[in-house]
C-alpha cells in the first residue's frame, strides 16, 4: 500500500493503538476511584437512612479507610509520574542564527510534506536521526510562539508547551559526510513524523508512556534510606511497572504505525536520492564507529579529546574509499556541496559535538582544563601516540623493578642501567629447563639482592612514588577486544514500552531502524585491501583480537570502555604477584613469567585507576599547559544527568594477557622510534600506528603474541633485525 491510502492506514493504526494506551490509563483511574465510589454510596445510604445498622456502619468505616488509602496511593503515583523527568538524549542545540540554511531546508521539507516543522534542531554524536519530544517543564522553557506556531492546526487554539512540535535530532556525522541532497532525502521520513505527532490522541499516549518510564526510573533509583521509604518506593514501582507492561505492546505498535505513515508520506520527496543516501548512512556508521574505538578512545584516555571528530570521520571514510575498489564512486561525491555548509560555523559545532562524544562514551569533563584539553589531528601522533607508548613502557619497567628483575641483561655491556627492550625480552624468554608454558607463577622467597646487581635507585623509582605512577587509563597500543556495540540513544526500536524517545522510520521500512553495525573489515568485503609492502600491516586472523600497531582486526567495533580492575597490593620483589582468579583461564595461555608480569601490570593499572578516581584527575600524564575553555555552542547540561557518565562506555575490562601484550608492544615501538628512526603515526581506520619511512610496520602483532604466549622471542628478534631495531639500547620513557 503506497501513497495517501497507506499513510492514512498508518495513522489510523497508530491512533487505534494510542487509544488502547489511553484506555489503560482510564482503567487505572477507574480502579483507583472504585473504592471511593463505594464509600460514597455507603455514606449516602447511611445519611438517607437506607443502610443502617452495626454491620453497615462497620462496612462504611472499612470501605472509607480503604478508599482513602487507595486515593493516597493513586495521588502518590500521579505525583511521581507528573514530577518525574522524562529521559532526553544528550545533544548540542543548533540555534537558527547559527544555521539559517539548515533551518530553511528543514522548513522547506516540512512544507513539501505538508506537516508541521520541527520546533528546533539539535546534533548528536551518533549515526541516526529522530524526533524527540521536549515539552516537559523539566526540559526548559517552552518555544516562542513563532517557533511553535507550526505545531498547531489551522484555526486551532493558541500553542501551548504540550502542543509544540518535537525537536529534530540529527547525527553529526551525517552533516559532515553527506551532501546536501542526501541529507534532505534521509531527513524526509523523519520530518514527516511531525504530522502524526500532532494528533491529540497520539500525543497524549506518548506523554503518558514517557511519564511512566520516567517514574519507573525514579522509583528504581538506589540510595533509599529507611525501610518505610524503600517500602513506599517499592509499591510505587510495582504499580508503575504494571502499567508499563499493560502499555508496552500498544505503544510499540503505535510507533510502528507512526513510522509507517511517515515513510509513506515521504516517498514522494527525493525517493531516488534516498536510496543512494541510505548507502551513505551505513558507510558513515562504519567510519564513525571505527574512529571512536580506534582513534578517539586512546586520546580520551590520555586526557586529550580530538576537537574535530566529524572532520576525522570524513578523512576515515575518504581513506576507506581510497582502499576499497568498489567505493570509488563515493570519493567522487566530495565535489558536491557538503551538508556542513548549512552551518554558519561548522568548526565550532564540530568541537561542541566532539566534546559531547567524549562525555558520552568516556565520561570526560564538560569543558577544557589542564588535565582535559583538545588535540588537533596534526598533533595527535606526538601528543597521544608517542606519549601513550612511552607511558606504557615506563609502567612495564616499574613493574619489572618491583619484581626484582635486573636492568642489565646478561649480554649487554657492563654498567648499562637504562630501560631497554632486551631486559623485557630476556625476562619473558622461557629458559630450556623451565616448566612448560601455562604454569602459573608460584610465590617464592626472595633471595638477598646482590649489591653489584641491584637496580640503580635513580633509574628504578618506587612504583608508588615514581613520577608518572598515576598515569593514564588508556594506551594507544593496547589490545582491543571488539564486541557488539551498545545501542546509543537513537538506535533503539521506536517505541518500546518505555516511550522515552519518539523516532520515525526509514523510507525503506515501515518500522524505523538504524543500519546494522558494519564490521571493522567491511571495506575488505567490498574488495578493499591494504597496500602490499614488506612492512605494511596485513590482517592476521589467527590472533588479532588485539588492536596492535602492527596488525588490523576485522572484528566488529565495541563501544565499551575499559573499566578498572579491582585494586590489588603492589607487587614486591619478595614474591610474585598473585593471579586474579578471573584471569586464570586467560593467563593459562602464557608462560609463568608472563603471567607474573601480567598480574603485576594489572595491579599497577588498578592502583593508578584508584588514585585517579580519588584525586579526580582525568589523566595525570596530560600536558600541564592549561587550555582555554572552548567557545561556541555547548551540550545541553539541563537535559541529562552527569552522574550517569559515561552513558555509552566503549570497552570491556582487558584481560591480563591483553595488558601484557599492549605494554610489550609499546616497548617495542619505543625502541623502534629511538634506535631505528621510526615515528608514531595515525591511521584513520586503525588508530595509532608505527611508521617506517611513512609506511606502517607489519607483522608486529603476531611476533609479540608469540613471545607472550610461548616465551619464544625468535620471530620478534627476526622482525627487529630486519628493521634495524637495537633492543640493547636504552629508550626514553615518560
XYZ file of C-alpha atoms in Angstrom:
734
model
C 0.000 0.000 0.000
C 1.534 3.287 -1.076
C 0.516 6.886 -1.332
C -2.205 8.562 0.663
C -4.053 5.318 1.328
C -1.071 3.706 3.029
C -0.371 6.861 5.000
C -3.961 7.066 6.160
C -3.918 3.441 7.238
C -0.719 4.049 9.185
C -2.241 6.996 11.021
C -5.392 5.017 11.790
C -3.357 2.107 13.138
C -1.306 4.460 15.302
C -4.417 6.229 16.589
C -6.138 2.950 17.491
C -3.079 1.863 19.468
C -2.882 5.272 21.132
C -6.498 4.887 22.253
C -5.596 1.467 23.672
C -2.816 3.096 25.712
C -5.227 5.744 26.963
C -7.719 3.021 27.912
C -5.069 1.520 30.171
C -4.753 4.898 31.846
C -8.539 5.155 32.171
C -8.808 1.670 33.684
C -6.121 2.520 36.227
C -8.013 5.666 37.163
C -11.269 3.718 37.440
C -9.665 1.155 39.744
C -8.336 3.966 41.933
C -11.765 5.612 42.147
C -13.788 2.430 42.672
C -13.300 2.213 46.499
C -14.103 5.926 46.783
C -17.314 5.414 44.823
C -18.332 2.516 47.069
C -17.609 4.631 50.139
C -19.767 7.453 48.762
C -22.631 5.023 48.204
C -22.368 3.675 51.749
C -22.150 7.142 53.271
C -25.099 8.359 51.239
C -27.119 5.302 52.254
C -26.414 5.937 55.911
C -27.288 9.617 55.622
C -30.635 8.826 53.996
C -31.463 6.059 56.468
C -31.446 3.235 53.960
C -28.249 1.446 55.029
C -28.341 1.424 58.815
C -27.203 -0.984 61.455
C -23.975 -2.121 63.031
C -22.833 -4.126 60.020
C -23.333 -1.213 57.640
C -21.581 1.181 59.991
C -18.551 -1.105 60.232
C -18.560 -1.582 56.467
C -18.680 2.171 55.955
C -15.595 2.665 58.132
C -13.670 -0.131 56.407
C -14.547 0.973 52.866
C -13.915 4.640 53.650
C -10.488 3.828 55.101
C -9.663 1.663 52.089
C -10.814 4.441 49.764
C -8.560 6.946 51.477
C -5.576 4.601 51.229
C -6.198 3.889 47.542
C -6.691 7.563 46.746
C -3.495 8.432 48.616
C -1.580 5.753 46.680
C -3.074 6.917 43.374
C -2.192 10.525 44.202
C 1.366 9.460 45.026
C 1.697 7.594 41.738
C 0.225 10.531 39.810
C 2.577 12.940 41.594
C 5.636 10.829 40.815
C 4.591 10.462 37.169
C 3.914 14.193 36.850
C 7.141 15.309 38.523
C 9.434 12.686 37.010
C 11.780 13.952 34.356
C 11.462 12.046 31.057
C 14.687 10.821 29.524
C 16.173 13.051 26.852
C 19.072 12.324 24.551
C 22.168 14.490 25.227
C 22.547 16.825 22.261
C 24.008 20.133 21.130
C 21.266 22.591 20.242
C 21.630 24.356 16.891
C 20.246 27.876 17.061
C 18.585 29.257 13.980
C 21.060 32.138 13.900
C 23.948 29.678 13.610
C 22.331 27.567 10.874
C 19.734 29.545 8.888
C 20.253 27.431 5.781
C 19.701 24.206 7.716
C 16.508 25.524 9.282
C 15.386 26.743 5.872
C 15.964 23.333 4.316
C 14.023 21.581 7.092
C 11.102 24.001 6.854
C 11.011 23.690 3.092
C 10.976 19.917 3.521
C 8.101 20.190 6.005
C 6.163 22.371 3.546
C 6.652 19.832 0.769
C 5.452 17.086 3.085
C 2.572 19.239 4.374
C 3.466 18.622 8.028
C 4.384 20.964 10.916
C 8.047 21.945 11.015
C 10.151 20.747 13.971
C 10.380 23.266 16.787
C 14.195 23.107 16.925
C 17.213 21.232 15.585
C 19.910 19.523 17.660
C 23.002 17.456 16.889
C 24.038 14.199 18.497
C 27.329 12.265 18.174
C 25.620 9.271 16.630
C 24.714 7.999 13.179
C 20.962 8.323 13.438
C 18.203 10.912 13.210
C 14.876 11.071 15.001
C 12.197 13.297 16.520
C 12.208 13.895 20.251
C 9.512 15.464 22.406
C 10.887 18.023 24.843
C 7.679 19.634 26.017
C 8.055 18.557 29.643
C 8.607 21.526 32.011
C 11.904 19.993 33.176
C 13.300 20.368 29.658
C 13.396 24.143 29.794
C 11.221 26.980 28.704
C 8.604 26.370 26.001
C 9.486 27.533 22.491
C 8.403 31.011 21.453
C 5.130 31.411 19.654
C 6.908 31.943 16.350
C 8.662 28.580 16.662
C 5.694 26.568 17.856
C 3.106 28.040 15.523
C 3.598 25.235 13.055
C 2.705 22.642 15.681
C -0.976 23.622 15.743
C -3.605 23.009 13.147
C -5.087 25.999 11.286
C -7.844 27.581 13.315
C -6.825 25.701 16.459
C -6.195 27.089 19.920
C -3.138 29.092 20.860
C 0.033 26.989 21.086
C 0.948 25.605 24.472
C 4.004 23.759 25.696
C 2.373 20.408 25.083
C 1.401 21.458 21.546
C 4.946 22.307 20.427
C 6.371 20.224 17.626
C 9.139 17.781 18.540
C 12.825 18.560 18.166
C 14.672 17.192 15.142
C 17.847 15.411 16.282
C 20.421 14.849 13.531
C 23.529 12.691 13.747
C 26.530 14.966 13.310
C 28.463 12.507 11.068
C 25.654 12.881 8.519
C 26.243 16.626 8.244
C 29.944 16.257 7.511
C 29.877 13.176 5.288
C 26.633 13.557 3.360
C 25.898 16.024 0.623
C 23.005 18.485 0.970
C 20.695 16.489 -1.289
C 21.478 13.236 0.519
C 20.796 14.780 3.913
C 17.460 16.148 2.739
C 16.482 12.722 1.413
C 17.457 10.997 4.674
C 15.593 13.536 6.798
C 12.398 13.378 4.725
C 10.801 10.399 6.544
C 11.961 11.795 9.882
C 10.418 15.218 9.357
C 7.250 13.570 8.046
C 6.758 12.127 11.523
C 5.768 15.539 12.879
C 2.367 15.095 11.233
C 1.213 12.074 13.269
C 2.929 13.568 16.338
C 0.466 16.472 16.255
C -2.544 14.157 16.619
C -4.054 14.722 20.101
C -4.557 11.035 20.930
C -1.041 10.036 19.836
C 0.496 12.965 21.707
C -1.445 12.124 24.887
C -0.458 8.464 24.712
C 3.194 9.394 24.271
C 3.115 11.767 27.241
C 1.600 9.019 29.387
C 4.243 6.479 28.348
C 7.097 8.941 28.900
C 5.772 9.794 32.328
C 5.558 6.140 33.336
C 9.054 5.495 32.031
C 10.481 8.444 33.965
C 8.598 7.408 37.113
C 9.969 3.870 36.843
C 13.480 5.307 36.695
C 12.813 7.473 39.759
C 11.408 4.733 41.971
C 14.092 2.237 40.941
C 16.955 4.589 41.803
C 19.082 3.348 44.670
C 20.115 5.170 47.804
C 16.785 4.968 49.627
C 17.178 5.312 53.377
C 14.922 3.657 55.856
C 12.585 0.687 55.482
C 9.497 2.920 55.111
C 10.967 4.839 52.178
C 12.037 1.619 50.483
C 8.614 0.076 51.010
C 6.806 3.119 49.586
C 9.043 3.314 46.524
C 8.784 -0.429 46.064
C 4.992 -0.233 45.983
C 5.035 2.699 43.593
C 7.485 0.879 41.374
C 5.262 -2.194 41.159
C 2.272 -0.082 40.125
C 4.265 1.837 37.507
C 5.794 -1.319 36.052
C 2.370 -2.947 35.912
C 1.048 -0.030 33.879
C 4.095 -0.138 31.605
C 3.578 -3.831 30.926
C -0.015 -3.136 30.025
C 1.010 -0.408 27.562
C 4.132 -1.974 26.077
C 2.636 -3.775 23.086
C 0.235 -0.976 22.232
C 2.993 1.648 22.449
C 5.278 -0.327 20.158
C 2.522 -0.818 17.577
C 1.590 2.859 17.823
C 5.136 3.906 16.941
C 5.200 1.431 14.073
C 2.047 2.982 12.741
C 3.574 6.460 13.018
C 6.690 5.277 11.174
C 4.531 3.636 8.511
C 2.608 6.845 7.925
C 5.778 8.955 7.846
C 7.502 6.633 5.384
C 4.503 6.627 3.076
C 4.255 10.407 3.118
C 7.983 10.828 2.433
C 8.038 8.571 -0.620
C 7.104 11.481 -2.852
C 10.180 13.505 -1.818
C 13.610 12.653 -3.288
C 12.860 8.945 -3.395
C 15.644 8.094 -5.824
C 18.236 10.117 -3.935
C 17.166 8.475 -0.674
C 18.091 5.031 -1.948
C 21.633 6.235 -2.625
C 21.736 8.151 0.658
C 20.943 5.018 2.643
C 24.230 3.559 1.425
C 25.992 6.588 2.860
C 24.238 6.026 6.189
C 25.825 2.603 6.550
C 29.196 3.881 5.399
C 29.099 6.781 7.836
C 28.210 4.380 10.642
C 31.202 2.171 9.851
C 33.640 5.084 9.712
C 32.266 6.729 12.857
C 32.384 3.514 14.860
C 35.931 2.856 13.734
C 37.017 6.405 14.507
C 35.650 6.273 18.052
C 37.101 2.901 19.053
C 40.443 3.098 17.252
C 41.324 6.806 17.221
C 39.313 8.800 19.758
C 39.432 6.352 22.661
C 43.256 6.357 23.056
C 43.203 10.163 23.125
C 40.390 10.315 25.681
C 42.308 8.009 27.974
C 45.324 10.306 27.730
C 43.262 13.276 28.867
C 43.058 14.712 25.339
C 39.926 14.909 23.231
C 40.077 15.304 19.438
C 38.265 18.555 18.717
C 37.340 17.674 15.127
C 35.811 14.212 15.240
C 33.432 14.901 12.372
C 36.295 16.072 10.202
C 38.068 12.877 11.194
C 35.187 10.697 10.061
C 35.344 12.348 6.650
C 39.061 11.579 6.474
C 38.447 8.000 7.615
C 35.725 7.411 5.042
C 37.817 9.025 2.327
C 40.653 6.656 3.207
C 38.213 3.768 3.152
C 37.059 4.855 -0.297
C 40.677 5.017 -1.454
C 41.381 1.470 -0.248
C 38.144 -0.059 -1.483
C 37.841 -0.647 -5.205
C 34.040 -0.688 -5.006
C 33.960 2.629 -3.180
C 35.492 4.722 -5.947
C 32.140 6.374 -6.588
C 31.963 7.598 -3.019
C 35.048 9.750 -3.421
C 33.530 11.499 -6.442
C 30.754 12.781 -4.172
C 33.254 15.008 -2.393
C 32.946 17.527 -5.225
C 29.336 18.237 -4.267
C 28.325 20.661 -1.534
C 28.664 19.049 1.917
C 25.782 19.350 4.333
C 28.015 21.013 6.942
C 27.971 24.104 4.721
C 24.451 24.643 6.031
C 26.058 25.695 9.337
C 27.498 29.171 9.798
C 30.404 27.921 11.961
C 30.895 24.207 11.314
C 34.216 24.176 13.201
C 32.682 25.413 16.450
C 29.781 22.996 16.114
C 32.160 20.103 15.427
C 34.123 20.978 18.556
C 30.978 21.013 20.706
C 29.813 17.660 19.356
C 33.296 16.185 19.828
C 33.300 17.220 23.483
C 29.824 15.715 23.922
C 31.033 12.454 22.366
C 33.918 12.336 24.846
C 31.478 12.780 27.724
C 29.017 10.179 26.467
C 31.491 7.465 25.551
C 34.255 8.118 28.077
C 32.833 10.291 30.856
C 35.119 13.277 30.453
C 34.543 16.723 31.993
C 32.217 19.281 30.441
C 34.989 21.681 29.408
C 38.677 22.042 28.692
C 41.144 22.082 31.582
C 44.843 21.367 32.176
C 44.033 17.658 32.505
C 41.423 17.593 29.746
C 42.466 19.571 26.706
C 41.648 19.370 22.990
C 44.117 17.999 20.495
C 44.306 18.604 16.768
C 44.806 15.868 14.228
C 48.241 17.225 13.273
C 49.405 16.900 16.891
C 47.777 13.516 17.512
C 50.830 11.298 16.741
C 53.136 13.270 19.037
C 50.688 14.177 21.810
C 48.772 10.911 22.007
C 50.518 8.027 20.256
C 54.110 8.723 21.331
C 53.141 9.676 24.889
C 50.926 6.618 25.308
C 53.604 4.187 24.207
C 56.239 5.737 26.449
C 53.846 5.771 29.407
C 53.136 2.061 28.950
C 56.823 1.285 28.563
C 57.611 3.184 31.767
C 54.935 1.230 33.641
C 56.342 -2.034 32.310
C 59.803 -1.249 33.661
C 58.437 -0.099 37.018
C 56.728 -3.453 37.453
C 59.918 -5.264 36.418
C 61.780 -3.264 39.061
C 59.199 -4.277 41.644
C 59.618 -7.919 40.644
C 63.395 -7.662 41.163
C 64.361 -8.132 37.510
C 67.866 -6.878 36.779
C 68.105 -3.863 34.485
C 71.305 -5.034 32.773
C 70.782 -8.107 30.627
C 73.460 -10.742 30.554
C 74.745 -9.972 27.077
C 74.798 -6.174 27.402
C 77.747 -4.029 28.285
C 78.560 -3.642 31.995
C 77.022 -0.630 33.640
C 74.016 -0.470 31.341
C 71.192 0.508 33.673
C 68.718 2.282 31.443
C 65.369 0.825 30.364
C 65.990 -1.468 27.417
C 63.878 -3.760 25.309
C 66.449 -6.508 25.830
C 65.552 -6.580 29.512
C 61.921 -7.312 28.648
C 62.802 -9.933 26.051
C 65.199 -11.746 28.347
C 62.683 -11.811 31.184
C 59.843 -13.161 29.024
C 62.012 -15.712 27.223
C 61.315 -19.194 28.567
C 64.542 -20.986 29.611
C 65.042 -24.510 28.322
C 64.820 -26.028 31.809
C 61.730 -24.076 32.877
C 58.283 -25.598 33.235
C 56.082 -25.868 30.201
C 54.039 -22.832 29.171
C 50.823 -22.320 31.030
C 52.179 -22.818 34.532
C 51.118 -20.012 36.794
C 53.746 -18.331 38.940
C 54.382 -19.710 42.382
C 55.404 -17.297 45.140
C 58.952 -17.932 46.243
C 61.101 -16.414 48.958
C 63.151 -13.507 47.763
C 66.880 -14.007 47.592
C 69.151 -11.424 49.101
C 69.908 -8.913 46.365
C 73.457 -8.613 45.162
C 74.676 -5.038 45.685
C 76.513 -5.174 42.396
C 73.382 -6.180 40.549
C 70.914 -4.032 42.450
C 68.911 -1.701 40.253
C 70.014 1.883 40.118
C 67.723 3.796 42.523
C 67.660 6.767 40.181
C 66.707 4.603 37.249
C 64.239 2.391 39.105
C 61.874 4.568 41.126
C 59.432 3.046 43.548
C 56.140 2.255 41.824
C 54.125 4.071 44.443
C 56.121 7.316 44.344
C 57.680 7.468 40.910
C 56.692 10.379 38.678
C 54.014 9.244 36.295
C 52.958 6.362 38.520
C 49.408 7.595 38.353
C 49.372 7.540 34.611
C 46.629 7.495 32.101
C 43.880 4.978 31.817
C 44.473 4.412 28.181
C 47.045 3.047 25.924
C 47.038 3.528 22.201
C 48.842 0.279 21.544
C 46.692 -1.740 23.903
C 44.693 -4.675 22.609
C 41.076 -4.009 21.920
C 38.652 -6.878 22.104
C 35.792 -5.721 19.920
C 32.253 -6.780 20.599
C 28.796 -5.762 19.638
C 28.263 -2.109 20.146
C 25.932 -0.984 22.886
C 22.952 0.731 21.347
C 23.301 4.503 21.612
C 20.450 6.926 22.026
C 18.524 6.975 18.851
C 19.276 3.426 17.854
C 16.540 1.607 19.697
C 13.424 0.403 18.078
C 10.928 3.275 18.036
C 8.584 2.832 20.753
C 9.122 0.287 23.268
C 7.443 0.154 26.481
C 9.475 2.963 27.912
C 8.334 5.530 25.412
C 11.211 7.768 26.380
C 12.103 8.828 22.846
C 9.965 9.335 19.774
C 11.525 8.349 16.468
C 10.405 7.982 12.938
C 11.255 5.484 10.345
C 13.390 4.619 7.442
C 11.955 5.135 3.973
C 12.595 1.535 3.067
C 10.792 0.083 6.036
C 7.645 0.918 7.898
C 9.479 0.397 11.162
C 12.280 2.890 11.807
C 15.627 1.371 12.496
C 19.267 2.212 12.349
C 21.503 0.486 9.846
C 23.194 -2.657 11.122
C 26.615 -2.093 12.556
C 29.158 -2.967 9.885
C 32.182 -4.946 10.882
C 35.589 -3.326 11.095
C 36.614 -5.121 7.994
C 33.586 -4.356 5.898
C 35.769 -2.473 3.487
C 37.636 -5.697 2.875
C 34.402 -7.487 1.961
C 33.928 -4.943 -0.806
C 37.243 -5.753 -2.319
C 39.357 -3.314 -0.395
C 42.795 -4.221 0.885
C 45.839 -2.647 2.399
C 48.759 -1.741 0.233
C 51.165 -4.587 -0.424
C 54.516 -3.695 1.072
C 57.106 -5.635 3.051
C 56.341 -3.517 6.100
C 52.671 -2.718 5.569
C 50.339 -4.280 8.116
C 48.183 -7.141 6.919
C 45.292 -8.759 8.789
C 46.163 -11.730 10.943
C 43.057 -13.838 11.508
C 44.697 -16.197 13.971
C 45.448 -13.880 16.862
C 44.468 -10.324 16.018
C 41.741 -9.980 18.594
C 44.031 -7.273 19.905
C 44.381 -3.953 18.130
C 48.140 -3.539 17.888
C 50.129 -1.028 15.852
C 51.337 -3.809 13.575
C 48.026 -5.504 12.998
C 44.456 -4.873 11.992
C 41.402 -6.588 13.382
C 38.325 -7.256 11.326
C 36.079 -7.839 14.302
C 33.099 -5.524 14.750
C 33.748 -2.475 16.897
C 32.669 -2.482 20.513
C 31.520 0.655 22.213
C 32.704 -0.315 25.601
C 35.192 1.228 27.965
C 37.985 -0.448 29.861
C 36.886 -0.364 33.470
C 39.473 -0.526 36.206
C 40.226 -3.855 37.724
C 39.927 -4.432 41.441
C 42.803 -2.629 43.176
C 45.418 -5.024 44.402
C 48.520 -4.765 46.505
C 51.669 -3.595 44.807
C 53.942 -6.379 43.605
C 57.068 -6.782 45.677
C 60.409 -8.445 44.937
C 59.755 -10.928 47.740
C 57.000 -12.720 45.935
C 55.423 -12.846 42.553
C 52.024 -11.142 42.440
C 49.017 -13.323 42.878
C 46.978 -14.040 39.774
C 43.342 -12.975 39.854
C 41.009 -15.913 39.507
C 39.137 -14.101 36.739
C 42.310 -14.122 34.630
C 43.356 -17.697 35.369
C 41.994 -19.048 32.123
C 43.473 -16.218 30.106
C 46.893 -16.369 31.760
C 46.954 -20.142 31.379
C 47.873 -19.471 27.757
C 51.042 -17.617 28.741
C 54.327 -18.557 30.365
C 54.912 -18.437 34.114
C 56.992 -15.274 33.824
C 54.446 -13.704 31.507
C 51.621 -14.475 33.924
C 53.542 -12.903 36.813
C 54.307 -9.789 34.805
C 50.707 -9.541 33.579
C 49.425 -9.757 37.149
C 51.822 -7.016 38.244
C 50.758 -4.750 35.373
C 47.082 -5.345 36.155
C 47.663 -4.427 39.795
C 49.594 -1.305 38.834
C 46.874 -0.190 36.429
C 44.194 -0.787 39.053
C 46.157 1.243 41.570
C 46.552 4.117 39.123
C 42.844 3.989 38.323
C 42.029 4.182 42.020
C 44.381 7.123 42.540
C 42.902 8.955 39.558
C 39.354 8.419 40.801
C 40.247 9.674 44.292
C 42.066 12.791 43.105
C 39.544 13.454 40.357
C 42.282 13.634 37.758
C 41.235 12.608 34.300
C 44.731 11.948 33.067
C 47.810 12.681 35.175
C 50.027 12.326 32.114
C 48.242 15.078 30.219
C 50.362 18.124 29.344
C 50.414 20.662 32.192
C 49.601 23.629 29.998
C 46.145 24.969 30.690
C 43.737 25.065 27.821
C 41.250 27.850 27.378
C 37.592 26.884 27.623
C 36.044 26.151 24.309
C 33.862 28.835 22.808
C 30.731 28.468 20.764
C 27.868 26.022 21.271
C 27.941 23.583 24.137
C 25.990 20.450 25.093
C 22.674 20.972 26.842
C 23.560 20.276 30.502
C 20.000 20.718 31.764
C 18.686 17.782 29.790
C 20.587 14.897 31.342
C 22.314 13.709 34.474
C 26.111 13.958 34.594
C 26.233 11.360 37.365
C 25.429 8.640 34.843
C 28.537 9.267 32.719
C 29.688 7.579 30.636
C 26.282 6.720 29.209
C 27.730 4.530 26.450
C 31.058 3.025 27.573
C 33.189 1.740 24.734
C 35.248 -1.155 26.031
C 35.144 -4.044 28.496
C 37.888 -4.650 31.048
C 41.053 -6.007 29.486
C 42.457 -9.376 30.426
C 45.915 -9.796 31.846
C 47.282 -11.174 28.595
C 45.920 -8.187 26.664
C 47.507 -5.770 29.115
C 50.860 -7.543 28.888
C 50.707 -7.646 25.090
C 49.918 -3.944 24.915
C 52.822 -2.996 27.170
C 55.337 -5.184 25.343
C 54.151 -3.727 22.032
C 54.564 -0.214 23.414
C 58.131 -1.037 24.484
C 58.942 -2.370 21.018
C 57.541 0.786 19.442
C 59.623 2.969 21.756
C 62.761 1.036 20.836
C 61.915 1.370 17.153
C 61.483 5.137 17.483
C 64.671 5.683 19.489
C 67.020 3.289 17.678
C 65.673 2.762 14.147
C 64.185 6.126 13.177
C 60.553 5.045 13.270
C 57.895 7.651 14.032
C 54.416 7.450 15.562
C 51.581 7.800 13.122
C 47.813 7.923 12.838
C 45.849 5.596 10.621
C 42.321 6.903 10.168
C 40.833 3.418 10.225
C 43.138 1.617 12.669
C 44.316 4.326 15.027
C 47.897 4.585 16.393
C 50.480 3.032 14.112
C 54.247 2.698 13.820
C 55.717 4.152 10.620
C 58.979 3.343 8.858
C 59.633 5.789 6.019
C 55.956 6.702 6.001
C 54.753 3.075 5.758
C 53.026 1.160 8.545
C 55.080 -1.554 10.195
C 53.817 -5.053 9.553
C 53.950 -8.388 11.377
C 54.488 -6.898 14.831
C 51.310 -8.249 16.413
C 51.949 -11.978 15.697
C 55.551 -11.692 16.873
C 54.587 -10.089 20.190
C 51.847 -12.642 20.769
C 54.315 -15.471 20.158
C 56.629 -14.030 22.808
C 53.837 -13.539 25.334
C 52.142 -16.902 24.792
C 55.111 -19.237 24.301
C 58.152 -17.317 25.546
C 59.790 -17.589 22.127
C 61.492 -14.290 21.134
C 62.693 -15.615 17.785
C 60.043 -14.096 15.487
C 60.221 -10.745 17.256
C 64.028 -10.622 17.149
C 63.963 -11.502 13.448
C 61.446 -8.719 12.816
C 63.595 -6.206 14.728
C 66.760 -7.285 12.922
C 65.118 -6.682 9.542
C 64.173 -3.148 10.551
C 67.411 -2.326 12.358
C 65.967 -2.059 15.857
C 68.573 -2.442 18.608
C 66.986 -3.868 21.769
C 70.089 -3.358 23.935
C 69.940 0.441 23.618
C 68.135 2.387 26.390
C 64.942 4.150 25.372
C 63.362 7.375 26.535
C 60.353 6.971 28.808
C 57.775 9.366 30.181
